[in-house]
Amino acid sequence: MHSKLELPEFSVSQFVAVFNQSIEMLYPAVSIFGEVSNLRISKNKWVYFDLKDEESSIKMFGTVYVLPGPLEDGMQVQIIGRPRLHNNFGFSILVSSIKPVGEGSIKKANALLYKKLEKEGLFDPARKRLLPYPPEKIALISSKESAGYGDFIKIINSRWSSLDIKTYDVQVQGADAPDQIISATSQANQTDAEVIVIVRGGGSKDDLVAFDHERVVRAIASSRVPTLVAIGHERDESLAELACDVRASTPSNAAEILVPDLKHELKLLEQIMYTMQDIRTRIIQAKRDEIDQYKEAINRLFTEVITREMHDVKIKQQLLESLDPRTILHRGYAVVRKSGKRLISKKGLKIGDGLEVILADGTIYSTVERV
């Protein structure tokens, strides 16, 4: 005889507890792809939806915190979560991460989030701040394993020295990337960093979705410290780059934006010094030429003044000579005096008066014999 198979017996609550323990041991977390259906948000706190494919559907729930941005029914997503059997509501998955997948869903999610954030003014150019140039202290958020990190470090070290760079090593893709980027941004804001730089290399649109995550975009937009973001290649543009203060086309370009090329600056300084020396020489020579011109002008003016004054003196001398009584005497005239007084008339003369007759070459003393 076959022994009767003994089946385990449970109460409903016991079975739910055993089931949850068992599934937690087997599948503590699962990643599932599917289409969003019956999406609803309750009290702006909880999100509920069904994840389905052509044959099956699973109930999903979680906090709005897990949303990468606005979602719509019909979008393809990848969720990460914990399976569980609820006492009253049955089987569901507690979602910890949602990521749009597929080109169409990613574009749709980005468009919805862009519209939402643009309406709030997060992309307004008036919000943008200037970066310190060059900064002394940089907070770098990136994966040390990424090509973008290597490019940035290589270029910035080749261009400038004595930089204080603190690196926050984070995942730049995958389910944990958004939370790590947000945490690093928050930590950097609590330091004396002058700029926060977020870089990663290129990749598919699916690889870059962390930088289109709503909480990541908001963390960058609300940063106290000015932000510089370079995600992917020049053709790539994430919402994080639209929200930051300055966007760089590549990680290498980010380094070029942040600091000048020291070698180029030294060469430029040398050229400036040479130009200044040349200008100085030209100015000095011009001033010397100007002084020489002034000297020539002064000498010429001095000569003219002396010549003119000598001419005036000569004329005045001639005038004085012409007015000198002695000059008149040389022309045959004489000055007659009586008792030391010059006579200008014969009136008052008497016979016998003594006279002085002053000629050019001497004096004659005479007596009046007839009047």
mmCIF file of C-alpha atoms in Angstrom:
data_model
loop_
_atom_site.group_PDB
_atom_site.id
_atom_site.type_symbol
_atom_site.label_atom_id
_atom_site.label_comp_id
_atom_site.label_asym_id
_atom_site.label_seq_id
_atom_site.Cartn_x
_atom_site.Cartn_y
_atom_site.Cartn_z
ATOM 1 C CA MET A 1 0.000 0.000 0.000
ATOM 2 C CA HIS A 2 1.121 3.459 -0.743
ATOM 3 C CA SER A 3 1.235 5.764 2.230
ATOM 4 C CA LYS A 4 -1.076 8.710 1.955
ATOM 5 C CA LEU A 5 0.833 11.897 0.970
ATOM 6 C CA GLU A 6 0.596 14.359 3.786
ATOM 7 C CA LEU A 7 0.075 17.923 2.547
ATOM 8 C CA PRO A 8 1.080 20.914 4.632
ATOM 9 C CA GLU A 9 -1.799 22.728 6.115
ATOM 10 C CA PHE A 10 -1.913 26.524 6.575
ATOM 11 C CA SER A 11 -4.240 29.210 7.563
ATOM 12 C CA VAL A 12 -4.537 31.968 4.988
ATOM 13 C CA SER A 13 -2.280 34.283 6.962
ATOM 14 C CA GLN A 14 0.236 31.479 7.533
ATOM 15 C CA PHE A 15 0.338 30.666 3.842
ATOM 16 C CA VAL A 16 0.856 34.317 2.918
ATOM 17 C CA ALA A 17 3.727 34.545 5.398
ATOM 18 C CA VAL A 18 5.344 31.293 4.207
ATOM 19 C CA PHE A 19 4.886 32.271 0.565
ATOM 20 C CA ASN A 20 6.533 35.664 1.106
ATOM 21 C CA GLN A 21 9.420 34.080 3.007
ATOM 22 C CA SER A 22 9.926 31.521 0.259
ATOM 23 C CA ILE A 23 9.760 33.927 -2.628
ATOM 24 C CA GLU A 24 12.032 36.378 -0.813
ATOM 25 C CA MET A 25 14.627 33.628 -0.510
ATOM 26 C CA LEU A 26 14.267 32.627 -4.166
ATOM 27 C CA TYR A 27 13.736 36.060 -5.713
ATOM 28 C CA PRO A 28 14.605 38.890 -3.315
ATOM 29 C CA ALA A 29 14.406 41.242 -6.294
ATOM 30 C CA VAL A 30 13.296 40.810 -9.882
ATOM 31 C CA SER A 31 13.649 42.788 -13.097
ATOM 32 C CA ILE A 32 10.648 42.631 -15.412
ATOM 33 C CA PHE A 33 9.958 44.193 -18.805
ATOM 34 C CA GLY A 34 6.454 45.042 -19.898
ATOM 35 C CA GLU A 35 3.851 47.583 -20.911
ATOM 36 C CA VAL A 36 2.322 50.057 -18.464
ATOM 37 C CA SER A 37 -1.439 49.749 -18.101
ATOM 38 C CA ASN A 38 -4.057 51.268 -15.778
ATOM 39 C CA LEU A 39 -1.604 53.794 -14.390
ATOM 40 C CA ARG A 40 -2.850 55.901 -11.506
ATOM 41 C CA ILE A 41 -1.312 58.039 -8.778
ATOM 42 C CA SER A 42 -2.963 58.265 -5.374
ATOM 43 C CA LYS A 43 -2.662 61.306 -3.109
ATOM 44 C CA ASN A 44 0.480 62.338 -4.960
ATOM 45 C CA LYS A 45 2.261 59.688 -2.903
ATOM 46 C CA TRP A 46 1.557 56.223 -4.317
ATOM 47 C CA VAL A 47 1.713 54.935 -7.868
ATOM 48 C CA TYR A 48 -0.229 51.901 -9.078
ATOM 49 C CA PHE A 49 -0.229 50.221 -12.489
ATOM 50 C CA ASP A 50 -0.339 46.880 -14.226
ATOM 51 C CA LEU A 51 2.674 45.589 -16.100
ATOM 52 C CA LYS A 52 1.571 43.358 -18.929
ATOM 53 C CA ASP A 53 2.600 41.546 -22.061
ATOM 54 C CA GLU A 54 0.447 39.716 -24.594
ATOM 55 C CA GLU A 55 -0.432 36.913 -22.196
ATOM 56 C CA SER A 56 -0.061 38.068 -18.591
ATOM 57 C CA SER A 57 -0.441 41.013 -16.251
ATOM 58 C CA ILE A 58 1.083 41.756 -12.827
ATOM 59 C CA LYS A 59 0.004 44.433 -10.398
ATOM 60 C CA MET A 60 2.692 46.967 -9.470
ATOM 61 C CA PHE A 61 2.809 49.594 -6.770
ATOM 62 C CA GLY A 62 5.348 51.903 -5.179
ATOM 63 C CA THR A 63 5.944 55.466 -4.062
ATOM 64 C CA VAL A 64 6.003 58.301 -6.585
ATOM 65 C CA TYR A 65 9.660 58.628 -5.591
ATOM 66 C CA VAL A 66 10.487 55.711 -7.931
ATOM 67 C CA LEU A 67 9.035 57.430 -10.998
ATOM 68 C CA PRO A 68 11.710 58.585 -13.468
ATOM 69 C CA GLY A 69 9.245 61.192 -14.685
ATOM 70 C CA PRO A 70 5.715 61.270 -16.070
ATOM 71 C CA LEU A 71 4.512 57.899 -17.422
ATOM 72 C CA GLU A 72 1.581 56.972 -19.640
ATOM 73 C CA ASP A 73 -0.288 53.786 -20.413
ATOM 74 C CA GLY A 74 1.264 51.939 -23.307
ATOM 75 C CA MET A 75 4.865 52.850 -22.493
ATOM 76 C CA GLN A 76 7.401 50.017 -22.336
ATOM 77 C CA VAL A 77 9.371 49.964 -19.086
ATOM 78 C CA GLN A 78 11.756 47.869 -17.058
ATOM 79 C CA ILE A 79 10.933 47.636 -13.370
ATOM 80 C CA ILE A 80 12.981 46.349 -10.473
ATOM 81 C CA GLY A 81 11.066 45.295 -7.401
ATOM 82 C CA ARG A 82 10.233 42.756 -4.713
ATOM 83 C CA PRO A 83 7.482 40.170 -5.324
ATOM 84 C CA ARG A 84 5.032 39.867 -2.469
ATOM 85 C CA LEU A 85 1.645 38.411 -1.605
ATOM 86 C CA HIS A 86 -0.514 40.880 0.303
ATOM 87 C CA ASN A 87 -2.998 39.675 2.906
ATOM 88 C CA ASN A 88 -5.902 41.544 1.322
ATOM 89 C CA PHE A 89 -4.846 42.676 -2.153
ATOM 90 C CA GLY A 90 -3.193 39.554 -3.507
ATOM 91 C CA PHE A 91 0.027 39.193 -5.480
ATOM 92 C CA SER A 92 1.923 42.326 -6.578
ATOM 93 C CA ILE A 93 5.413 43.706 -6.890
ATOM 94 C CA LEU A 94 6.733 46.543 -4.747
ATOM 95 C CA VAL A 95 8.605 48.641 -7.290
ATOM 96 C CA SER A 96 11.948 50.235 -6.411
ATOM 97 C CA SER A 97 12.973 51.377 -9.902
ATOM 98 C CA ILE A 98 11.254 52.156 -13.200
ATOM 99 C CA LYS A 99 13.076 52.808 -16.439
ATOM 100 C CA PRO A 100 11.515 53.410 -19.862
ATOM 101 C CA VAL A 101 12.918 51.052 -22.514
ATOM 102 C CA GLY A 102 12.767 51.109 -26.252
ATOM 103 C CA GLU A 103 13.307 54.176 -28.397
ATOM 104 C CA GLY A 104 9.634 55.068 -28.580
ATOM 105 C CA SER A 105 8.973 54.873 -24.846
ATOM 106 C CA ILE A 106 12.172 56.704 -23.958
ATOM 107 C CA LYS A 107 11.311 59.543 -26.340
ATOM 108 C CA LYS A 108 7.763 59.692 -25.039
ATOM 109 C CA ALA A 109 8.913 59.766 -21.400
ATOM 110 C CA ASN A 110 11.470 62.470 -22.174
ATOM 111 C CA ALA A 111 8.890 64.568 -24.009
ATOM 112 C CA LEU A 112 6.452 64.356 -21.103
ATOM 113 C CA LEU A 113 9.105 65.224 -18.531
ATOM 114 C CA TYR A 114 10.536 68.009 -20.683
ATOM 115 C CA LYS A 115 7.108 69.604 -21.010
ATOM 116 C CA LYS A 116 6.520 69.357 -17.264
ATOM 117 C CA LEU A 117 9.884 70.792 -16.226
ATOM 118 C CA GLU A 118 9.898 73.479 -18.894
ATOM 119 C CA LYS A 119 6.554 74.695 -17.598
ATOM 120 C CA GLU A 120 8.146 74.984 -14.149
ATOM 121 C CA GLY A 121 10.994 77.055 -15.601
ATOM 122 C CA LEU A 122 13.824 74.604 -14.904
ATOM 123 C CA PHE A 123 15.307 75.137 -18.370
ATOM 124 C CA ASP A 124 14.986 78.934 -18.370
ATOM 125 C CA PRO A 125 18.269 80.518 -19.581
ATOM 126 C CA ALA A 126 17.772 83.291 -17.010
ATOM 127 C CA ARG A 127 18.495 80.714 -14.282
ATOM 128 C CA LYS A 128 21.924 79.898 -15.672
ATOM 129 C CA ARG A 129 24.962 80.973 -13.659
ATOM 130 C CA LEU A 130 28.505 81.678 -14.759
ATOM 131 C CA LEU A 131 31.212 79.231 -13.754
ATOM 132 C CA PRO A 132 34.285 80.422 -11.841
ATOM 133 C CA TYR A 133 37.233 80.594 -14.241
ATOM 134 C CA PRO A 134 39.358 78.791 -13.481
ATOM 135 C CA PRO A 135 37.959 77.095 -10.386
ATOM 136 C CA GLU A 136 40.313 75.920 -7.658
ATOM 137 C CA LYS A 137 38.023 73.263 -6.165
ATOM 138 C CA ILE A 138 36.018 70.892 -8.364
ATOM 139 C CA ALA A 139 33.502 68.230 -7.360
ATOM 140 C CA LEU A 140 33.565 65.571 -10.090
ATOM 141 C CA ILE A 141 30.646 63.130 -10.283
ATOM 142 C CA SER A 142 31.360 60.211 -12.597
ATOM 143 C CA SER A 143 32.294 56.568 -12.769
ATOM 144 C CA LYS A 144 36.037 56.081 -12.517
ATOM 145 C CA GLU A 145 35.625 53.158 -14.901
ATOM 146 C CA SER A 146 34.006 55.249 -17.636
ATOM 147 C CA ALA A 147 35.816 56.606 -20.674
ATOM 148 C CA GLY A 148 34.300 60.009 -19.990
ATOM 149 C CA TYR A 149 36.007 60.188 -16.596
ATOM 150 C CA GLY A 150 39.370 59.282 -18.129
ATOM 151 C CA ASP A 151 38.989 61.854 -20.912
ATOM 152 C CA PHE A 152 38.075 64.617 -18.481
ATOM 153 C CA ILE A 153 40.960 63.920 -16.078
ATOM 154 C CA LYS A 154 43.484 63.615 -18.896
ATOM 155 C CA ILE A 155 42.498 66.870 -20.580
ATOM 156 C CA ILE A 156 42.102 68.981 -17.444
ATOM 157 C CA ASN A 157 45.470 67.859 -16.027
ATOM 158 C CA SER A 158 47.178 68.610 -19.342
ATOM 159 C CA ARG A 159 45.727 72.120 -19.421
ATOM 160 C CA TRP A 160 46.016 73.342 -15.829
ATOM 161 C CA SER A 161 47.792 72.412 -12.610
ATOM 162 C CA SER A 162 47.172 72.776 -8.878
ATOM 163 C CA LEU A 163 43.500 71.827 -9.080
ATOM 164 C CA ASP A 164 41.708 70.317 -6.101
ATOM 165 C CA ILE A 165 39.421 67.674 -7.646
ATOM 166 C CA LYS A 166 37.244 65.541 -5.377
ATOM 167 C CA THR A 167 35.747 62.614 -7.269
ATOM 168 C CA TYR A 168 32.428 61.030 -6.345
ATOM 169 C CA ASP A 169 32.584 57.564 -7.894
ATOM 170 C CA VAL A 170 29.029 56.646 -8.916
ATOM 171 C CA GLN A 171 27.241 54.379 -11.337
ATOM 172 C CA VAL A 172 26.306 56.318 -14.453
ATOM 173 C CA GLN A 173 23.858 53.767 -15.811
ATOM 174 C CA GLY A 174 21.644 51.118 -14.350
ATOM 175 C CA ALA A 175 18.947 51.074 -11.698
ATOM 176 C CA ASP A 176 21.149 52.494 -8.933
ATOM 177 C CA ALA A 177 22.573 55.344 -11.027
ATOM 178 C CA PRO A 178 19.905 58.001 -10.302
ATOM 179 C CA ASP A 179 20.079 57.605 -6.514
ATOM 180 C CA GLN A 180 23.887 57.625 -6.521
ATOM 181 C CA ILE A 181 24.076 60.725 -8.727
ATOM 182 C CA ILE A 182 21.527 62.528 -6.549
ATOM 183 C CA SER A 183 23.382 61.558 -3.366
ATOM 184 C CA ALA A 184 26.733 62.701 -4.776
ATOM 185 C CA THR A 185 25.230 66.020 -5.873
ATOM 186 C CA SER A 186 23.825 66.545 -2.388
ATOM 187 C CA GLN A 187 27.179 65.730 -0.760
ATOM 188 C CA ALA A 188 29.073 68.047 -3.107
ATOM 189 C CA ASN A 189 26.702 70.883 -2.211
ATOM 190 C CA GLN A 190 27.773 70.542 1.416
ATOM 191 C CA THR A 191 31.442 71.151 0.590
ATOM 192 C CA ASP A 192 33.384 74.239 -0.492
ATOM 193 C CA ALA A 193 33.458 73.075 -4.113
ATOM 194 C CA GLU A 194 33.228 75.953 -6.593
ATOM 195 C CA VAL A 195 31.704 73.878 -9.382
ATOM 196 C CA ILE A 196 30.064 70.461 -9.738
ATOM 197 C CA VAL A 197 31.013 68.570 -12.894
ATOM 198 C CA ILE A 198 28.994 65.547 -14.018
ATOM 199 C CA VAL A 199 30.433 63.530 -16.913
ATOM 200 C CA ARG A 200 30.043 60.205 -18.629
ATOM 201 C CA GLY A 201 30.997 58.855 -22.035
ATOM 202 C CA GLY A 202 28.717 58.070 -24.926
ATOM 203 C CA GLY A 203 26.265 55.229 -25.187
ATOM 204 C CA SER A 204 22.855 54.276 -26.431
ATOM 205 C CA LYS A 205 19.844 56.309 -25.390
ATOM 206 C CA ASP A 206 18.937 53.465 -23.066
ATOM 207 C CA ASP A 207 22.359 53.764 -21.380
ATOM 208 C CA LEU A 208 21.820 57.464 -20.698
ATOM 209 C CA VAL A 209 18.327 57.342 -19.181
ATOM 210 C CA ALA A 210 19.637 58.062 -15.670
ATOM 211 C CA PHE A 211 20.298 61.620 -16.827
ATOM 212 C CA ASP A 212 16.686 61.986 -17.947
ATOM 213 C CA HIS A 213 15.409 60.918 -14.526
ATOM 214 C CA GLU A 214 13.213 63.604 -12.965
ATOM 215 C CA ARG A 215 14.894 63.538 -9.556
ATOM 216 C CA VAL A 216 18.346 63.739 -11.125
ATOM 217 C CA VAL A 217 17.291 66.711 -13.249
ATOM 218 C CA ARG A 218 15.764 68.461 -10.244
ATOM 219 C CA ALA A 219 18.848 67.820 -8.107
ATOM 220 C CA ILE A 220 21.036 69.488 -10.735
ATOM 221 C CA ALA A 221 18.643 72.400 -11.241
ATOM 222 C CA SER A 222 18.425 73.083 -7.497
ATOM 223 C CA SER A 223 22.163 72.784 -6.828
ATOM 224 C CA ARG A 224 23.628 75.585 -4.706
ATOM 225 C CA VAL A 225 26.937 75.102 -6.490
ATOM 226 C CA PRO A 226 27.104 75.970 -10.225
ATOM 227 C CA THR A 227 26.939 72.861 -12.423
ATOM 228 C CA LEU A 228 28.652 71.737 -15.621
ATOM 229 C CA VAL A 229 27.275 68.602 -17.277
ATOM 230 C CA ALA A 230 28.684 66.601 -20.202
ATOM 231 C CA ILE A 231 26.807 63.423 -21.066
ATOM 232 C CA GLY A 232 27.726 61.255 -24.028
ATOM 233 C CA HIS A 233 28.801 62.653 -27.356
ATOM 234 C CA GLU A 234 28.002 65.987 -28.947
ATOM 235 C CA ARG A 235 24.878 64.587 -30.626
ATOM 236 C CA ASP A 236 23.469 63.407 -27.270
ATOM 237 C CA GLU A 237 21.478 65.816 -25.136
ATOM 238 C CA SER A 238 19.901 64.852 -21.847
ATOM 239 C CA LEU A 239 17.450 66.752 -19.678
ATOM 240 C CA ALA A 240 20.193 67.009 -17.057
ATOM 241 C CA GLU A 241 22.222 69.062 -19.532
ATOM 242 C CA LEU A 242 19.270 71.366 -20.159
ATOM 243 C CA ALA A 243 18.855 71.964 -16.421
ATOM 244 C CA CYS A 244 22.522 72.608 -15.578
ATOM 245 C CA ASP A 245 24.223 75.996 -15.674
ATOM 246 C CA VAL A 246 26.631 75.108 -18.487
ATOM 247 C CA ARG A 247 26.459 72.195 -20.909
ATOM 248 C CA ALA A 248 29.566 70.717 -22.524
ATOM 249 C CA SER A 249 29.388 68.657 -25.701
ATOM 250 C CA THR A 250 31.798 66.001 -24.373
ATOM 251 C CA PRO A 251 33.770 65.308 -21.173
ATOM 252 C CA SER A 252 36.887 66.614 -22.930
ATOM 253 C CA ASN A 253 35.030 69.792 -23.848
ATOM 254 C CA ALA A 254 33.974 70.131 -20.190
ATOM 255 C CA ALA A 255 37.644 70.261 -19.182
ATOM 256 C CA GLU A 256 38.315 72.844 -21.901
ATOM 257 C CA ILE A 257 35.441 75.003 -20.650
ATOM 258 C CA LEU A 258 36.562 74.832 -17.021
ATOM 259 C CA VAL A 259 40.209 75.819 -17.326
ATOM 260 C CA PRO A 260 42.438 77.575 -19.853
ATOM 261 C CA ASP A 261 45.364 75.843 -21.520
ATOM 262 C CA LEU A 262 48.340 76.854 -19.362
ATOM 263 C CA LYS A 263 50.839 76.411 -22.201
ATOM 264 C CA HIS A 264 48.707 78.556 -24.471
ATOM 265 C CA GLU A 265 48.237 81.147 -21.723
ATOM 266 C CA LEU A 266 51.989 81.324 -21.082
ATOM 267 C CA LYS A 267 52.637 81.738 -24.793
ATOM 268 C CA LEU A 268 49.947 84.397 -24.967
ATOM 269 C CA LEU A 269 51.471 86.132 -21.940
ATOM 270 C CA GLU A 270 54.855 86.066 -23.638
ATOM 271 C CA GLN A 271 53.318 87.624 -26.745
ATOM 272 C CA ILE A 272 51.598 90.262 -24.624
ATOM 273 C CA MET A 273 54.860 91.095 -22.838
ATOM 274 C CA TYR A 274 56.669 91.328 -26.192
ATOM 275 C CA THR A 275 53.908 93.551 -27.540
ATOM 276 C CA MET A 276 54.009 95.730 -24.413
ATOM 277 C CA GLN A 277 57.796 96.042 -24.705
ATOM 278 C CA ASP A 278 57.432 96.980 -28.366
ATOM 279 C CA ILE A 279 54.737 99.519 -27.492
ATOM 280 C CA ARG A 280 56.938 100.888 -24.695
ATOM 281 C CA THR A 281 59.868 101.253 -27.092
ATOM 282 C CA ARG A 282 57.652 102.937 -29.667
ATOM 283 C CA ILE A 283 56.196 105.314 -27.070
ATOM 284 C CA ILE A 284 59.645 106.226 -25.746
ATOM 285 C CA GLN A 285 60.955 106.814 -29.264
ATOM 286 C CA ALA A 286 57.884 108.855 -30.137
ATOM 287 C CA LYS A 287 58.383 110.961 -26.994
ATOM 288 C CA ARG A 288 62.049 111.407 -27.831
ATOM 289 C CA ASP A 289 61.134 112.531 -31.335
ATOM 290 C CA GLU A 290 58.530 114.838 -29.828
ATOM 291 C CA ILE A 291 61.100 116.283 -27.410
ATOM 292 C CA ASP A 292 63.546 116.804 -30.282
ATOM 293 C CA GLN A 293 60.830 118.609 -32.204
ATOM 294 C CA TYR A 294 60.086 120.761 -29.160
ATOM 295 C CA LYS A 295 63.790 121.522 -28.766
ATOM 296 C CA GLU A 296 64.069 122.510 -32.411
ATOM 297 C CA ALA A 297 60.937 124.626 -32.118
ATOM 298 C CA ILE A 298 62.203 126.274 -28.920
ATOM 299 C CA ASN A 299 65.623 126.972 -30.461
ATOM 300 C CA ARG A 300 63.996 128.346 -33.586
ATOM 301 C CA LEU A 301 61.628 130.475 -31.527
ATOM 302 C CA PHE A 302 64.488 131.633 -29.284
ATOM 303 C CA THR A 303 66.531 132.629 -32.337
ATOM 304 C CA GLU A 304 63.572 134.459 -33.815
ATOM 305 C CA VAL A 305 62.907 136.264 -30.535
ATOM 306 C CA ILE A 306 66.569 137.237 -30.120
ATOM 307 C CA THR A 307 66.780 138.423 -33.722
ATOM 308 C CA ARG A 308 63.581 140.418 -33.366
ATOM 309 C CA GLU A 309 64.679 141.913 -30.051
ATOM 310 C CA MET A 310 68.105 142.808 -31.431
ATOM 311 C CA HIS A 311 66.431 144.475 -34.374
ATOM 312 C CA ASP A 312 64.184 146.407 -31.994
ATOM 313 C CA VAL A 313 67.189 147.414 -29.920
ATOM 314 C CA LYS A 314 69.001 148.577 -33.017
ATOM 315 C CA ILE A 315 66.051 150.672 -34.122
ATOM 316 C CA LYS A 316 65.692 152.156 -30.661
ATOM 317 C CA GLN A 317 69.416 152.780 -30.538
ATOM 318 C CA GLN A 318 69.249 154.581 -33.850
ATOM 319 C CA LEU A 319 66.298 156.588 -32.556
ATOM 320 C CA LEU A 320 68.166 157.455 -29.400
ATOM 321 C CA GLU A 321 71.213 158.420 -31.405
ATOM 322 C CA SER A 322 69.091 160.592 -33.635
ATOM 323 C CA LEU A 323 67.686 162.333 -30.575
ATOM 324 C CA ASP A 324 71.085 162.743 -28.849
ATOM 325 C CA PRO A 325 72.054 166.474 -28.772
ATOM 326 C CA ARG A 326 75.600 165.505 -29.539
ATOM 327 C CA THR A 327 74.476 164.094 -32.806
ATOM 328 C CA ILE A 328 72.897 167.455 -33.623
ATOM 329 C CA LEU A 329 76.153 169.214 -32.701
ATOM 330 C CA HIS A 330 78.016 167.042 -35.212
ATOM 331 C CA ARG A 331 75.767 168.459 -37.870
ATOM 332 C CA GLY A 332 77.134 172.009 -37.198
ATOM 333 C CA TYR A 333 74.803 173.153 -34.488
ATOM 334 C CA ALA A 334 75.912 174.543 -31.110
ATOM 335 C CA VAL A 335 74.414 174.936 -27.645
ATOM 336 C CA VAL A 336 74.802 178.427 -26.109
ATOM 337 C CA ARG A 337 74.645 178.886 -22.350
ATOM 338 C CA LYS A 338 74.683 181.913 -20.133
ATOM 339 C CA SER A 339 75.498 181.382 -16.523
ATOM 340 C CA GLY A 340 74.923 177.619 -17.017
ATOM 341 C CA LYS A 341 71.471 178.105 -18.566
ATOM 342 C CA ARG A 342 70.757 177.231 -22.182
ATOM 343 C CA LEU A 343 69.814 180.195 -24.348
ATOM 344 C CA ILE A 344 66.990 179.832 -26.776
ATOM 345 C CA SER A 345 66.598 183.571 -27.521
ATOM 346 C CA LYS A 346 68.756 186.738 -27.619
ATOM 347 C CA LYS A 347 66.365 188.493 -25.333
ATOM 348 C CA GLY A 348 67.961 189.487 -22.079
ATOM 349 C CA LEU A 349 71.501 189.599 -23.502
ATOM 350 C CA LYS A 350 73.662 192.641 -22.956
ATOM 351 C CA ILE A 351 76.941 193.673 -24.418
ATOM 352 C CA GLY A 352 79.683 192.220 -22.343
ATOM 353 C CA ASP A 353 77.778 189.133 -21.189
ATOM 354 C CA GLY A 354 79.924 185.998 -21.073
ATOM 355 C CA LEU A 355 78.663 182.990 -23.020
ATOM 356 C CA GLU A 356 79.497 179.275 -23.328
ATOM 357 C CA VAL A 357 79.284 177.950 -26.850
ATOM 358 C CA ILE A 358 79.222 174.166 -26.797
ATOM 359 C CA LEU A 359 80.313 172.539 -30.052
ATOM 360 C CA ALA A 360 80.692 168.897 -31.001
ATOM 361 C CA ASP A 361 84.391 168.894 -30.248
ATOM 362 C CA GLY A 362 84.533 171.293 -27.315
ATOM 363 C CA THR A 363 83.418 174.522 -25.637
ATOM 364 C CA ILE A 364 84.191 178.139 -26.602
ATOM 365 C CA TYR A 365 83.894 180.949 -24.079
ATOM 366 C CA SER A 366 82.943 184.272 -25.690
ATOM 367 C CA THR A 367 81.725 187.770 -24.839
ATOM 368 C CA VAL A 368 78.734 189.562 -26.368
ATOM 369 C CA GLU A 369 79.946 192.600 -28.308
ATOM 370 C CA ARG A 370 76.783 193.499 -30.124
ATOM 371 C CA VAL A 371 73.127 192.629 -29.680
#
